[in-house]
Each structure stands twice: as structure tokens, then as C-alpha cells.
Amino acid sequence: MSAEDLENYETEMELQLYREYRDVVGLFSYVVETERRFYLANKVDLQARSADGEVYFDLNLQDAWVWDVYRSARFVKHVRVITFKDVNVEELVKNDELEVPKSPGDPL
């Protein structure tokens, strides 16, 4: 496999992942970003904790979807993340006015 073939494969995988995201985003209530991953979830519990003077975040998600090209199963019942880095949680707007734009050439 050439470098060009590998690059084309990765580009196609990312495009498929974006299309899947576009199709499932309406099923979820929250967008969650951590240093390592991007999630969609229906229930989010974020707790700031401390140990030995260090603050860390204990994040629990239920009914989640994981943005990860290399994951075969992106739908996850429960996710727990422990991190010392920032965590962003946003509630998604359930509104027809805010839709992810369709890609050119995609069927309606």
C-alpha cells in the first residue's frame, strides 16, 4: 500500500465518521470534549475532585457515541474518563434551525 493509498483510506474513513456523526447528533443531548476524545451523550456527570493537592475531573457518560475513526463500535452504554486536563460540556439545542450542513453530493 502506497502512502497515497493510505492517505486516501484515512480521508475516506474520516468522511464516513463525519457522516455518521451528522446522522446521530440529533439523538443526543450533550457534546463533551476531553483532551483525547469527543463524545455525544444523553447523560453527563462531571465531578471535580482533588487528591494530594491536585484537581482532576471524574467524568461519567451514559448512552454515548465516541468520535474515533479506529473504533469499530462507537456507541457505548457507559464511559468513565479521569483527567487532569480541561473538560468541555455543552448542551445541544433541539431546534430545527440549527442543523449540521449537508455535504455537497450527499442525498437529501
PDB file of N, CA and C in Angstrom:
ATOM      1  N   MET A   1       0.858  -1.172   0.000  1.00  0.00           N
ATOM      2  CA  MET A   1       0.000   0.000   0.000  1.00  0.00           C
ATOM      3  C   MET A   1       0.902   1.233   0.000  1.00  0.00           C
ATOM      4  N   SER A   2       0.649   2.130  -0.909  1.00  0.00           N
ATOM      5  CA  SER A   2       1.467   3.339  -1.013  1.00  0.00           C
ATOM      6  C   SER A   2       1.017   4.370   0.017  1.00  0.00           C
ATOM      7  N   ALA A   3       1.837   5.396   0.215  1.00  0.00           N
ATOM      8  CA  ALA A   3       1.490   6.479   1.134  1.00  0.00           C
ATOM      9  C   ALA A   3       0.225   7.193   0.663  1.00  0.00           C
ATOM     10  N   GLU A   4       0.077   7.329  -0.655  1.00  0.00           N
ATOM     11  CA  GLU A   4      -1.114   7.974  -1.205  1.00  0.00           C
ATOM     12  C   GLU A   4      -2.366   7.135  -0.942  1.00  0.00           C
ATOM     13  N   ASP A   5      -2.243   5.807  -1.110  1.00  0.00           N
ATOM     14  CA  ASP A   5      -3.370   4.915  -0.819  1.00  0.00           C
ATOM     15  C   ASP A   5      -3.775   5.018   0.648  1.00  0.00           C
ATOM     16  N   LEU A   6      -2.790   5.060   1.531  1.00  0.00           N
ATOM     17  CA  LEU A   6      -3.059   5.165   2.966  1.00  0.00           C
ATOM     18  C   LEU A   6      -3.737   6.496   3.289  1.00  0.00           C
ATOM     19  N   GLU A   7      -3.264   7.567   2.692  1.00  0.00           N
ATOM     20  CA  GLU A   7      -3.867   8.882   2.910  1.00  0.00           C
ATOM     21  C   GLU A   7      -5.304   8.914   2.395  1.00  0.00           C
ATOM     22  N   ASN A   8      -5.550   8.326   1.230  1.00  0.00           N
ATOM     23  CA  ASN A   8      -6.911   8.263   0.686  1.00  0.00           C
ATOM     24  C   ASN A   8      -7.821   7.441   1.585  1.00  0.00           C
ATOM     25  N   TYR A   9      -7.312   6.334   2.119  1.00  0.00           N
ATOM     26  CA  TYR A   9      -8.080   5.486   3.026  1.00  0.00           C
ATOM     27  C   TYR A   9      -8.457   6.266   4.291  1.00  0.00           C
ATOM     28  N   GLU A  10      -7.491   6.958   4.876  1.00  0.00           N
ATOM     29  CA  GLU A  10      -7.757   7.724   6.096  1.00  0.00           C
ATOM     30  C   GLU A  10      -8.748   8.855   5.833  1.00  0.00           C
ATOM     31  N   THR A  11      -8.630   9.508   4.693  1.00  0.00           N
ATOM     32  CA  THR A  11      -9.568  10.573   4.331  1.00  0.00           C
ATOM     33  C   THR A  11     -10.981  10.020   4.193  1.00  0.00           C
ATOM     34  N   GLU A  12     -11.115   8.869   3.553  1.00  0.00           N
ATOM     35  CA  GLU A  12     -12.430   8.239   3.391  1.00  0.00           C
ATOM     36  C   GLU A  12     -13.006   7.827   4.747  1.00  0.00           C
ATOM     37  N   MET A  13     -12.175   7.297   5.642  1.00  0.00           N
ATOM     38  CA  MET A  13     -12.636   6.911   6.982  1.00  0.00           C
ATOM     39  C   MET A  13     -13.132   8.136   7.758  1.00  0.00           C
ATOM     40  N   GLU A  14     -12.416   9.249   7.669  1.00  0.00           N
ATOM     41  CA  GLU A  14     -12.820  10.468   8.356  1.00  0.00           C
ATOM     42  C   GLU A  14     -14.135  10.999   7.787  1.00  0.00           C
ATOM     43  N   LEU A  15     -14.307  10.913   6.478  1.00  0.00           N
ATOM     44  CA  LEU A  15     -15.551  11.349   5.846  1.00  0.00           C
ATOM     45  C   LEU A  15     -16.719  10.474   6.301  1.00  0.00           C
ATOM     46  N   GLN A  16     -16.508   9.168   6.375  1.00  0.00           N
ATOM     47  CA  GLN A  16     -17.552   8.265   6.862  1.00  0.00           C
ATOM     48  C   GLN A  16     -17.909   8.575   8.313  1.00  0.00           C
ATOM     49  N   LEU A  17     -16.900   8.887   9.123  1.00  0.00           N
ATOM     50  CA  LEU A  17     -17.139   9.227  10.523  1.00  0.00           C
ATOM     51  C   LEU A  17     -17.946  10.513  10.634  1.00  0.00           C
ATOM     52  N   TYR A  18     -17.612  11.509   9.840  1.00  0.00           N
ATOM     53  CA  TYR A  18     -18.368  12.762   9.839  1.00  0.00           C
ATOM     54  C   TYR A  18     -19.825  12.509   9.453  1.00  0.00           C
ATOM     55  N   ARG A  19     -20.029  11.690   8.431  1.00  0.00           N
ATOM     56  CA  ARG A  19     -21.405  11.387   8.002  1.00  0.00           C
ATOM     57  C   ARG A  19     -22.173  10.675   9.105  1.00  0.00           C
ATOM     58  N   GLU A  20     -21.506   9.753   9.805  1.00  0.00           N
ATOM     59  CA  GLU A  20     -22.158   9.066  10.924  1.00  0.00           C
ATOM     60  C   GLU A  20     -22.502  10.068  12.019  1.00  0.00           C
ATOM     61  N   TYR A  21     -21.572  10.952  12.342  1.00  0.00           N
ATOM     62  CA  TYR A  21     -21.829  11.994  13.345  1.00  0.00           C
ATOM     63  C   TYR A  21     -23.053  12.815  12.954  1.00  0.00           C
ATOM     64  N   ARG A  22     -23.096  13.248  11.718  1.00  0.00           N
ATOM     65  CA  ARG A  22     -24.204  14.057  11.225  1.00  0.00           C
ATOM     66  C   ARG A  22     -25.532  13.307  11.380  1.00  0.00           C
ATOM     67  N   ASP A  23     -25.511  11.998  11.158  1.00  0.00           N
ATOM     68  CA  ASP A  23     -26.728  11.195  11.252  1.00  0.00           C
ATOM     69  C   ASP A  23     -27.177  10.963  12.691  1.00  0.00           C
ATOM     70  N   VAL A  24     -26.251  10.927  13.653  1.00  0.00           N
ATOM     71  CA  VAL A  24     -26.612  10.571  15.028  1.00  0.00           C
ATOM     72  C   VAL A  24     -26.679  11.742  15.993  1.00  0.00           C
ATOM     73  N   VAL A  25     -26.152  12.896  15.628  1.00  0.00           N
ATOM     74  CA  VAL A  25     -26.079  14.010  16.570  1.00  0.00           C
ATOM     75  C   VAL A  25     -27.444  14.371  17.156  1.00  0.00           C
ATOM     76  N   GLY A  26     -28.498  14.245  16.393  1.00  0.00           N
ATOM     77  CA  GLY A  26     -29.841  14.563  16.878  1.00  0.00           C
ATOM     78  C   GLY A  26     -30.368  13.621  17.938  1.00  0.00           C
ATOM     79  N   LEU A  27     -29.710  12.494  18.147  1.00  0.00           N
ATOM     80  CA  LEU A  27     -30.136  11.520  19.149  1.00  0.00           C
ATOM     81  C   LEU A  27     -29.622  11.837  20.547  1.00  0.00           C
ATOM     82  N   PHE A  28     -28.730  12.834  20.651  1.00  0.00           N
ATOM     83  CA  PHE A  28     -28.032  13.086  21.908  1.00  0.00           C
ATOM     84  C   PHE A  28     -28.310  14.482  22.447  1.00  0.00           C
ATOM     85  N   SER A  29     -28.089  14.645  23.753  1.00  0.00           N
ATOM     86  CA  SER A  29     -28.359  15.902  24.436  1.00  0.00           C
ATOM     87  C   SER A  29     -27.114  16.739  24.711  1.00  0.00           C
ATOM     88  N   TYR A  30     -25.940  16.096  24.752  1.00  0.00           N
ATOM     89  CA  TYR A  30     -24.720  16.802  25.134  1.00  0.00           C
ATOM     90  C   TYR A  30     -23.567  16.477  24.187  1.00  0.00           C
ATOM     91  N   VAL A  31     -22.700  17.474  24.034  1.00  0.00           N
ATOM     92  CA  VAL A  31     -21.412  17.300  23.374  1.00  0.00           C
ATOM     93  C   VAL A  31     -20.363  17.435  24.470  1.00  0.00           C
ATOM     94  N   VAL A  32     -19.438  16.493  24.526  1.00  0.00           N
ATOM     95  CA  VAL A  32     -18.398  16.507  25.548  1.00  0.00           C
ATOM     96  C   VAL A  32     -17.041  16.384  24.868  1.00  0.00           C
ATOM     97  N   GLU A  33     -16.146  17.304  25.212  1.00  0.00           N
ATOM     98  CA  GLU A  33     -14.790  17.273  24.666  1.00  0.00           C
ATOM     99  C   GLU A  33     -13.795  17.111  25.798  1.00  0.00           C
ATOM    100  N   THR A  34     -12.905  16.152  25.637  1.00  0.00           N
ATOM    101  CA  THR A  34     -11.786  15.989  26.550  1.00  0.00           C
ATOM    102  C   THR A  34     -10.511  16.152  25.729  1.00  0.00           C
ATOM    103  N   GLU A  35      -9.388  16.053  26.382  1.00  0.00           N
ATOM    104  CA  GLU A  35      -8.116  16.179  25.665  1.00  0.00           C
ATOM    105  C   GLU A  35      -7.970  15.095  24.593  1.00  0.00           C
ATOM    106  N   ARG A  36      -8.478  13.910  24.875  1.00  0.00           N
ATOM    107  CA  ARG A  36      -8.266  12.773  23.979  1.00  0.00           C
ATOM    108  C   ARG A  36      -9.433  12.434  23.080  1.00  0.00           C
ATOM    109  N   ARG A  37     -10.671  12.786  23.468  1.00  0.00           N
ATOM    110  CA  ARG A  37     -11.828  12.319  22.719  1.00  0.00           C
ATOM    111  C   ARG A  37     -12.910  13.387  22.632  1.00  0.00           C
ATOM    112  N   PHE A  38     -13.833  13.117  21.717  1.00  0.00           N
ATOM    113  CA  PHE A  38     -15.036  13.912  21.518  1.00  0.00           C
ATOM    114  C   PHE A  38     -16.198  12.933  21.640  1.00  0.00           C
ATOM    115  N   TYR A  39     -17.205  13.283  22.452  1.00  0.00           N
ATOM    116  CA  TYR A  39     -18.333  12.396  22.695  1.00  0.00           C
ATOM    117  C   TYR A  39     -19.649  13.122  22.470  1.00  0.00           C
ATOM    118  N   LEU A  40     -20.657  12.357  22.138  1.00  0.00           N
ATOM    119  CA  LEU A  40     -22.045  12.771  22.240  1.00  0.00           C
ATOM    120  C   LEU A  40     -22.628  11.897  23.342  1.00  0.00           C
ATOM    121  N   ALA A  41     -23.498  12.453  24.189  1.00  0.00           N
ATOM    122  CA  ALA A  41     -24.044  11.657  25.291  1.00  0.00           C
ATOM    123  C   ALA A  41     -25.425  12.172  25.665  1.00  0.00           C
ATOM    124  N   ASN A  42     -26.192  11.312  26.329  1.00  0.00           N
ATOM    125  CA  ASN A  42     -27.506  11.711  26.813  1.00  0.00           C
ATOM    126  C   ASN A  42     -27.511  12.021  28.299  1.00  0.00           C
ATOM    127  N   LYS A  43     -26.511  11.551  29.020  1.00  0.00           N
ATOM    128  CA  LYS A  43     -26.402  11.865  30.444  1.00  0.00           C
ATOM    129  C   LYS A  43     -24.934  12.119  30.749  1.00  0.00           C
ATOM    130  N   VAL A  44     -24.666  13.221  31.450  1.00  0.00           N
ATOM    131  CA  VAL A  44     -23.296  13.609  31.784  1.00  0.00           C
ATOM    132  C   VAL A  44     -23.222  13.920  33.269  1.00  0.00           C
ATOM    133  N   ASP A  45     -22.261  13.319  33.944  1.00  0.00           N
ATOM    134  CA  ASP A  45     -21.985  13.628  35.345  1.00  0.00           C
ATOM    135  C   ASP A  45     -20.506  13.990  35.432  1.00  0.00           C
ATOM    136  N   LEU A  46     -20.216  15.260  35.741  1.00  0.00           N
ATOM    137  CA  LEU A  46     -18.843  15.747  35.826  1.00  0.00           C
ATOM    138  C   LEU A  46     -18.586  16.205  37.253  1.00  0.00           C
ATOM    139  N   GLN A  47     -17.583  15.599  37.881  1.00  0.00           N
ATOM    140  CA  GLN A  47     -17.216  15.933  39.251  1.00  0.00           C
ATOM    141  C   GLN A  47     -15.760  16.372  39.299  1.00  0.00           C
ATOM    142  N   ALA A  48     -15.508  17.536  39.898  1.00  0.00           N
ATOM    143  CA  ALA A  48     -14.130  17.965  40.152  1.00  0.00           C
ATOM    144  C   ALA A  48     -13.722  17.359  41.484  1.00  0.00           C
ATOM    145  N   ARG A  49     -12.594  16.702  41.490  1.00  0.00           N
ATOM    146  CA  ARG A  49     -12.105  16.036  42.699  1.00  0.00           C
ATOM    147  C   ARG A  49     -10.668  16.465  42.954  1.00  0.00           C
ATOM    148  N   SER A  50     -10.180  16.207  44.151  1.00  0.00           N
ATOM    149  CA  SER A  50      -8.782  16.522  44.427  1.00  0.00           C
ATOM    150  C   SER A  50      -8.147  15.387  45.219  1.00  0.00           C
ATOM    151  N   ALA A  51      -6.860  15.219  44.960  1.00  0.00           N
ATOM    152  CA  ALA A  51      -6.064  14.223  45.672  1.00  0.00           C
ATOM    153  C   ALA A  51      -4.637  14.749  45.728  1.00  0.00           C
ATOM    154  N   ASP A  52      -4.079  14.761  46.909  1.00  0.00           N
ATOM    155  CA  ASP A  52      -2.708  15.235  47.093  1.00  0.00           C
ATOM    156  C   ASP A  52      -2.513  16.639  46.545  1.00  0.00           C
ATOM    157  N   GLY A  53      -3.523  17.501  46.694  1.00  0.00           N
ATOM    158  CA  GLY A  53      -3.426  18.876  46.238  1.00  0.00           C
ATOM    159  C   GLY A  53      -3.640  19.083  44.753  1.00  0.00           C
ATOM    160  N   GLU A  54      -3.856  18.020  44.002  1.00  0.00           N
ATOM    161  CA  GLU A  54      -4.105  18.098  42.553  1.00  0.00           C
ATOM    162  C   GLU A  54      -5.598  17.968  42.283  1.00  0.00           C
ATOM    163  N   VAL A  55      -6.104  18.807  41.393  1.00  0.00           N
ATOM    164  CA  VAL A  55      -7.504  18.731  40.989  1.00  0.00           C
ATOM    165  C   VAL A  55      -7.592  17.901  39.710  1.00  0.00           C
ATOM    166  N   TYR A  56      -8.555  16.985  39.681  1.00  0.00           N
ATOM    167  CA  TYR A  56      -8.807  16.203  38.474  1.00  0.00           C
ATOM    168  C   TYR A  56     -10.310  16.103  38.269  1.00  0.00           C
ATOM    169  N   PHE A  57     -10.688  15.669  37.081  1.00  0.00           N
ATOM    170  CA  PHE A  57     -12.102  15.567  36.732  1.00  0.00           C
ATOM    171  C   PHE A  57     -12.476  14.104  36.554  1.00  0.00           C
ATOM    172  N   ASP A  58     -13.593  13.746  37.163  1.00  0.00           N
ATOM    173  CA  ASP A  58     -14.163  12.403  37.046  1.00  0.00           C
ATOM    174  C   ASP A  58     -15.440  12.571  36.227  1.00  0.00           C
ATOM    175  N   LEU A  59     -15.404  12.068  35.009  1.00  0.00           N
ATOM    176  CA  LEU A  59     -16.487  12.258  34.050  1.00  0.00           C
ATOM    177  C   LEU A  59     -17.152  10.924  33.772  1.00  0.00           C
ATOM    178  N   ASN A  60     -18.467  10.872  33.936  1.00  0.00           N
ATOM    179  CA  ASN A  60     -19.246   9.677  33.626  1.00  0.00           C
ATOM    180  C   ASN A  60     -20.311  10.033  32.593  1.00  0.00           C
ATOM    181  N   LEU A  61     -20.327   9.279  31.517  1.00  0.00           N
ATOM    182  CA  LEU A  61     -21.290   9.478  30.441  1.00  0.00           C
ATOM    183  C   LEU A  61     -22.121   8.218  30.283  1.00  0.00           C
ATOM    184  N   GLN A  62     -23.392   8.396  29.959  1.00  0.00           N
ATOM    185  CA  GLN A  62     -24.247   7.258  29.651  1.00  0.00           C
ATOM    186  C   GLN A  62     -24.865   7.460  28.274  1.00  0.00           C
ATOM    187  N   ASP A  63     -25.098   6.343  27.601  1.00  0.00           N
ATOM    188  CA  ASP A  63     -25.641   6.347  26.235  1.00  0.00           C
ATOM    189  C   ASP A  63     -24.841   7.320  25.378  1.00  0.00           C
ATOM    190  N   ALA A  64     -23.629   6.935  25.061  1.00  0.00           N
ATOM    191  CA  ALA A  64     -22.696   7.834  24.380  1.00  0.00           C
ATOM    192  C   ALA A  64     -22.307   7.321  23.000  1.00  0.00           C
ATOM    193  N   TRP A  65     -21.799   8.241  22.206  1.00  0.00           N
ATOM    194  CA  TRP A  65     -21.212   7.960  20.898  1.00  0.00           C
ATOM    195  C   TRP A  65     -19.832   8.590  20.915  1.00  0.00           C
ATOM    196  N   VAL A  66     -18.826   7.856  20.460  1.00  0.00           N
ATOM    197  CA  VAL A  66     -17.435   8.301  20.526  1.00  0.00           C
ATOM    198  C   VAL A  66     -16.925   8.632  19.131  1.00  0.00           C
ATOM    199  N   TRP A  67     -16.343   9.832  18.976  1.00  0.00           N
ATOM    200  CA  TRP A  67     -15.718  10.227  17.708  1.00  0.00           C
ATOM    201  C   TRP A  67     -14.341   9.587  17.686  1.00  0.00           C
ATOM    202  N   ASP A  68     -14.209   8.496  16.966  1.00  0.00           N
ATOM    203  CA  ASP A  68     -12.925   7.792  16.864  1.00  0.00           C
ATOM    204  C   ASP A  68     -12.952   6.959  15.587  1.00  0.00           C
ATOM    205  N   VAL A  69     -12.120   7.336  14.642  1.00  0.00           N
ATOM    206  CA  VAL A  69     -12.070   6.670  13.340  1.00  0.00           C
ATOM    207  C   VAL A  69     -11.746   5.186  13.484  1.00  0.00           C
ATOM    208  N   TYR A  70     -10.902   4.846  14.425  1.00  0.00           N
ATOM    209  CA  TYR A  70     -10.382   3.479  14.517  1.00  0.00           C
ATOM    210  C   TYR A  70     -11.192   2.569  15.432  1.00  0.00           C
ATOM    211  N   ARG A  71     -12.283   3.065  15.984  1.00  0.00           N
ATOM    212  CA  ARG A  71     -13.141   2.265  16.856  1.00  0.00           C
ATOM    213  C   ARG A  71     -14.183   1.545  16.017  1.00  0.00           C
ATOM    214  N   SER A  72     -14.336   0.262  16.207  1.00  0.00           N
ATOM    215  CA  SER A  72     -15.349  -0.472  15.436  1.00  0.00           C
ATOM    216  C   SER A  72     -16.754  -0.236  15.996  1.00  0.00           C
ATOM    217  N   ALA A  73     -16.870  -0.070  17.312  1.00  0.00           N
ATOM    218  CA  ALA A  73     -18.171   0.186  17.941  1.00  0.00           C
ATOM    219  C   ALA A  73     -18.121   1.556  18.603  1.00  0.00           C
ATOM    220  N   ARG A  74     -18.804   2.523  18.009  1.00  0.00           N
ATOM    221  CA  ARG A  74     -18.755   3.883  18.548  1.00  0.00           C
ATOM    222  C   ARG A  74     -19.873   4.167  19.554  1.00  0.00           C
ATOM    223  N   PHE A  75     -20.921   3.365  19.559  1.00  0.00           N
ATOM    224  CA  PHE A  75     -21.981   3.531  20.555  1.00  0.00           C
ATOM    225  C   PHE A  75     -21.567   2.789  21.823  1.00  0.00           C
ATOM    226  N   VAL A  76     -21.612   3.511  22.952  1.00  0.00           N
ATOM    227  CA  VAL A  76     -21.142   2.957  24.225  1.00  0.00           C
ATOM    228  C   VAL A  76     -22.206   3.220  25.288  1.00  0.00           C
ATOM    229  N   LYS A  77     -22.511   2.212  26.098  1.00  0.00           N
ATOM    230  CA  LYS A  77     -23.520   2.353  27.157  1.00  0.00           C
ATOM    231  C   LYS A  77     -23.011   3.244  28.285  1.00  0.00           C
ATOM    232  N   HIS A  78     -21.747   3.064  28.692  1.00  0.00           N
ATOM    233  CA  HIS A  78     -21.192   3.833  29.804  1.00  0.00           C
ATOM    234  C   HIS A  78     -19.725   4.139  29.527  1.00  0.00           C
ATOM    235  N   VAL A  79     -19.336   5.389  29.776  1.00  0.00           N
ATOM    236  CA  VAL A  79     -17.947   5.810  29.614  1.00  0.00           C
ATOM    237  C   VAL A  79     -17.536   6.513  30.894  1.00  0.00           C
ATOM    238  N   ARG A  80     -16.349   6.174  31.392  1.00  0.00           N
ATOM    239  CA  ARG A  80     -15.781   6.903  32.532  1.00  0.00           C
ATOM    240  C   ARG A  80     -14.419   7.424  32.118  1.00  0.00           C
ATOM    241  N   VAL A  81     -14.213   8.723  32.342  1.00  0.00           N
ATOM    242  CA  VAL A  81     -12.951   9.365  31.999  1.00  0.00           C
ATOM    243  C   VAL A  81     -12.432  10.058  33.245  1.00  0.00           C
ATOM    244  N   ILE A  82     -11.172   9.823  33.563  1.00  0.00           N
ATOM    245  CA  ILE A  82     -10.490  10.536  34.640  1.00  0.00           C
ATOM    246  C   ILE A  82      -9.395  11.347  33.967  1.00  0.00           C
ATOM    247  N   THR A  83      -9.396  12.676  34.181  1.00  0.00           N
ATOM    248  CA  THR A  83      -8.410  13.507  33.505  1.00  0.00           C
ATOM    249  C   THR A  83      -8.009  14.700  34.367  1.00  0.00           C
ATOM    250  N   PHE A  84      -6.780  15.128  34.195  1.00  0.00           N
ATOM    251  CA  PHE A  84      -6.282  16.346  34.835  1.00  0.00           C
ATOM    252  C   PHE A  84      -6.422  17.539  33.885  1.00  0.00           C
ATOM    253  N   LYS A  85      -6.855  17.279  32.668  1.00  0.00           N
ATOM    254  CA  LYS A  85      -6.994  18.322  31.647  1.00  0.00           C
ATOM    255  C   LYS A  85      -8.424  18.851  31.620  1.00  0.00           C
ATOM    256  N   ASP A  86      -8.635  19.907  30.832  1.00  0.00           N
ATOM    257  CA  ASP A  86      -9.955  20.521  30.719  1.00  0.00           C
ATOM    258  C   ASP A  86     -10.982  19.562  30.130  1.00  0.00           C
ATOM    259  N   VAL A  87     -12.222  19.735  30.559  1.00  0.00           N
ATOM    260  CA  VAL A  87     -13.366  19.015  30.006  1.00  0.00           C
ATOM    261  C   VAL A  87     -14.413  20.064  29.648  1.00  0.00           C
ATOM    262  N   ASN A  88     -14.913  20.008  28.429  1.00  0.00           N
ATOM    263  CA  ASN A  88     -15.965  20.926  27.981  1.00  0.00           C
ATOM    264  C   ASN A  88     -17.249  20.143  27.773  1.00  0.00           C
ATOM    265  N   VAL A  89     -18.332  20.647  28.354  1.00  0.00           N
ATOM    266  CA  VAL A  89     -19.644  20.021  28.206  1.00  0.00           C
ATOM    267  C   VAL A  89     -20.598  21.091  27.687  1.00  0.00           C
ATOM    268  N   GLU A  90     -21.271  20.776  26.581  1.00  0.00           N
ATOM    269  CA  GLU A  90     -22.254  21.695  26.015  1.00  0.00           C
ATOM    270  C   GLU A  90     -23.558  20.960  25.797  1.00  0.00           C
ATOM    271  N   GLU A  91     -24.653  21.596  26.166  1.00  0.00           N
ATOM    272  CA  GLU A  91     -25.964  21.019  25.897  1.00  0.00           C
ATOM    273  C   GLU A  91     -26.350  21.370  24.476  1.00  0.00           C
ATOM    274  N   LEU A  92     -26.770  20.375  23.724  1.00  0.00           N
ATOM    275  CA  LEU A  92     -27.178  20.589  22.335  1.00  0.00           C
ATOM    276  C   LEU A  92     -28.554  21.224  22.284  1.00  0.00           C
ATOM    277  N   VAL A  93     -28.733  22.109  21.343  1.00  0.00           N
ATOM    278  CA  VAL A  93     -30.019  22.758  21.128  1.00  0.00           C
ATOM    279  C   VAL A  93     -30.874  21.821  20.289  1.00  0.00           C
ATOM    280  N   LYS A  94     -32.068  21.542  20.751  1.00  0.00           N
ATOM    281  CA  LYS A  94     -33.015  20.725  19.986  1.00  0.00           C
ATOM    282  C   LYS A  94     -33.888  21.678  19.183  1.00  0.00           C
ATOM    283  N   ASN A  95     -33.362  22.075  18.023  1.00  0.00           N
ATOM    284  CA  ASN A  95     -34.027  23.101  17.244  1.00  0.00           C
ATOM    285  C   ASN A  95     -33.759  22.845  15.774  1.00  0.00           C
ATOM    286  N   ASP A  96     -34.785  22.880  14.964  1.00  0.00           N
ATOM    287  CA  ASP A  96     -34.635  22.640  13.529  1.00  0.00           C
ATOM    288  C   ASP A  96     -33.818  23.727  12.834  1.00  0.00           C
ATOM    289  N   GLU A  97     -33.702  24.897  13.470  1.00  0.00           N
ATOM    290  CA  GLU A  97     -32.948  25.979  12.855  1.00  0.00           C
ATOM    291  C   GLU A  97     -31.447  25.710  12.846  1.00  0.00           C
ATOM    292  N   LEU A  98     -30.969  24.907  13.772  1.00  0.00           N
ATOM    293  CA  LEU A  98     -29.540  24.611  13.857  1.00  0.00           C
ATOM    294  C   LEU A  98     -29.296  23.184  13.403  1.00  0.00           C
ATOM    295  N   GLU A  99     -28.960  23.033  12.148  1.00  0.00           N
ATOM    296  CA  GLU A  99     -28.671  21.716  11.605  1.00  0.00           C
ATOM    297  C   GLU A  99     -27.249  21.693  11.071  1.00  0.00           C
ATOM    298  N   VAL A 100     -26.619  20.535  11.144  1.00  0.00           N
ATOM    299  CA  VAL A 100     -25.306  20.368  10.542  1.00  0.00           C
ATOM    300  C   VAL A 100     -25.496  20.412   9.041  1.00  0.00           C
ATOM    301  N   PRO A 101     -24.732  21.266   8.334  1.00  0.00           N
ATOM    302  CA  PRO A 101     -24.905  21.343   6.879  1.00  0.00           C
ATOM    303  C   PRO A 101     -24.605  20.022   6.203  1.00  0.00           C
ATOM    304  N   LYS A 102     -25.343  19.730   5.166  1.00  0.00           N
ATOM    305  CA  LYS A 102     -25.122  18.518   4.389  1.00  0.00           C
ATOM    306  C   LYS A 102     -23.934  18.725   3.480  1.00  0.00           C
ATOM    307  N   SER A 103     -23.203  17.656   3.239  1.00  0.00           N
ATOM    308  CA  SER A 103     -22.068  17.709   2.328  1.00  0.00           C
ATOM    309  C   SER A 103     -22.585  17.778   0.897  1.00  0.00           C
ATOM    310  N   PRO A 104     -21.886  18.513   0.027  1.00  0.00           N
ATOM    311  CA  PRO A 104     -22.288  18.521  -1.393  1.00  0.00           C
ATOM    312  C   PRO A 104     -22.268  17.098  -1.951  1.00  0.00           C
ATOM    313  N   GLY A 105     -23.274  16.759  -2.666  1.00  0.00           N
ATOM    314  CA  GLY A 105     -23.324  15.435  -3.280  1.00  0.00           C
ATOM    315  C   GLY A 105     -24.010  14.387  -2.421  1.00  0.00           C
ATOM    316  N   ASP A 106     -24.284  14.683  -1.134  1.00  0.00           N
ATOM    317  CA  ASP A 106     -24.988  13.728  -0.284  1.00  0.00           C
ATOM    318  C   ASP A 106     -26.464  13.728  -0.652  1.00  0.00           C
ATOM    319  N   PRO A 107     -27.104  12.556  -0.633  1.00  0.00           N
ATOM    320  CA  PRO A 107     -28.551  12.522  -0.902  1.00  0.00           C
ATOM    321  C   PRO A 107     -29.303  13.231   0.213  1.00  0.00           C
ATOM    322  N   LEU A 108     -30.411  13.831  -0.100  1.00  0.00           N
ATOM    323  CA  LEU A 108     -31.197  14.559   0.897  1.00  0.00           C
ATOM    324  C   LEU A 108     -31.917  13.662   1.832  1.00  0.00           C
TER     325      LEU A 108
END
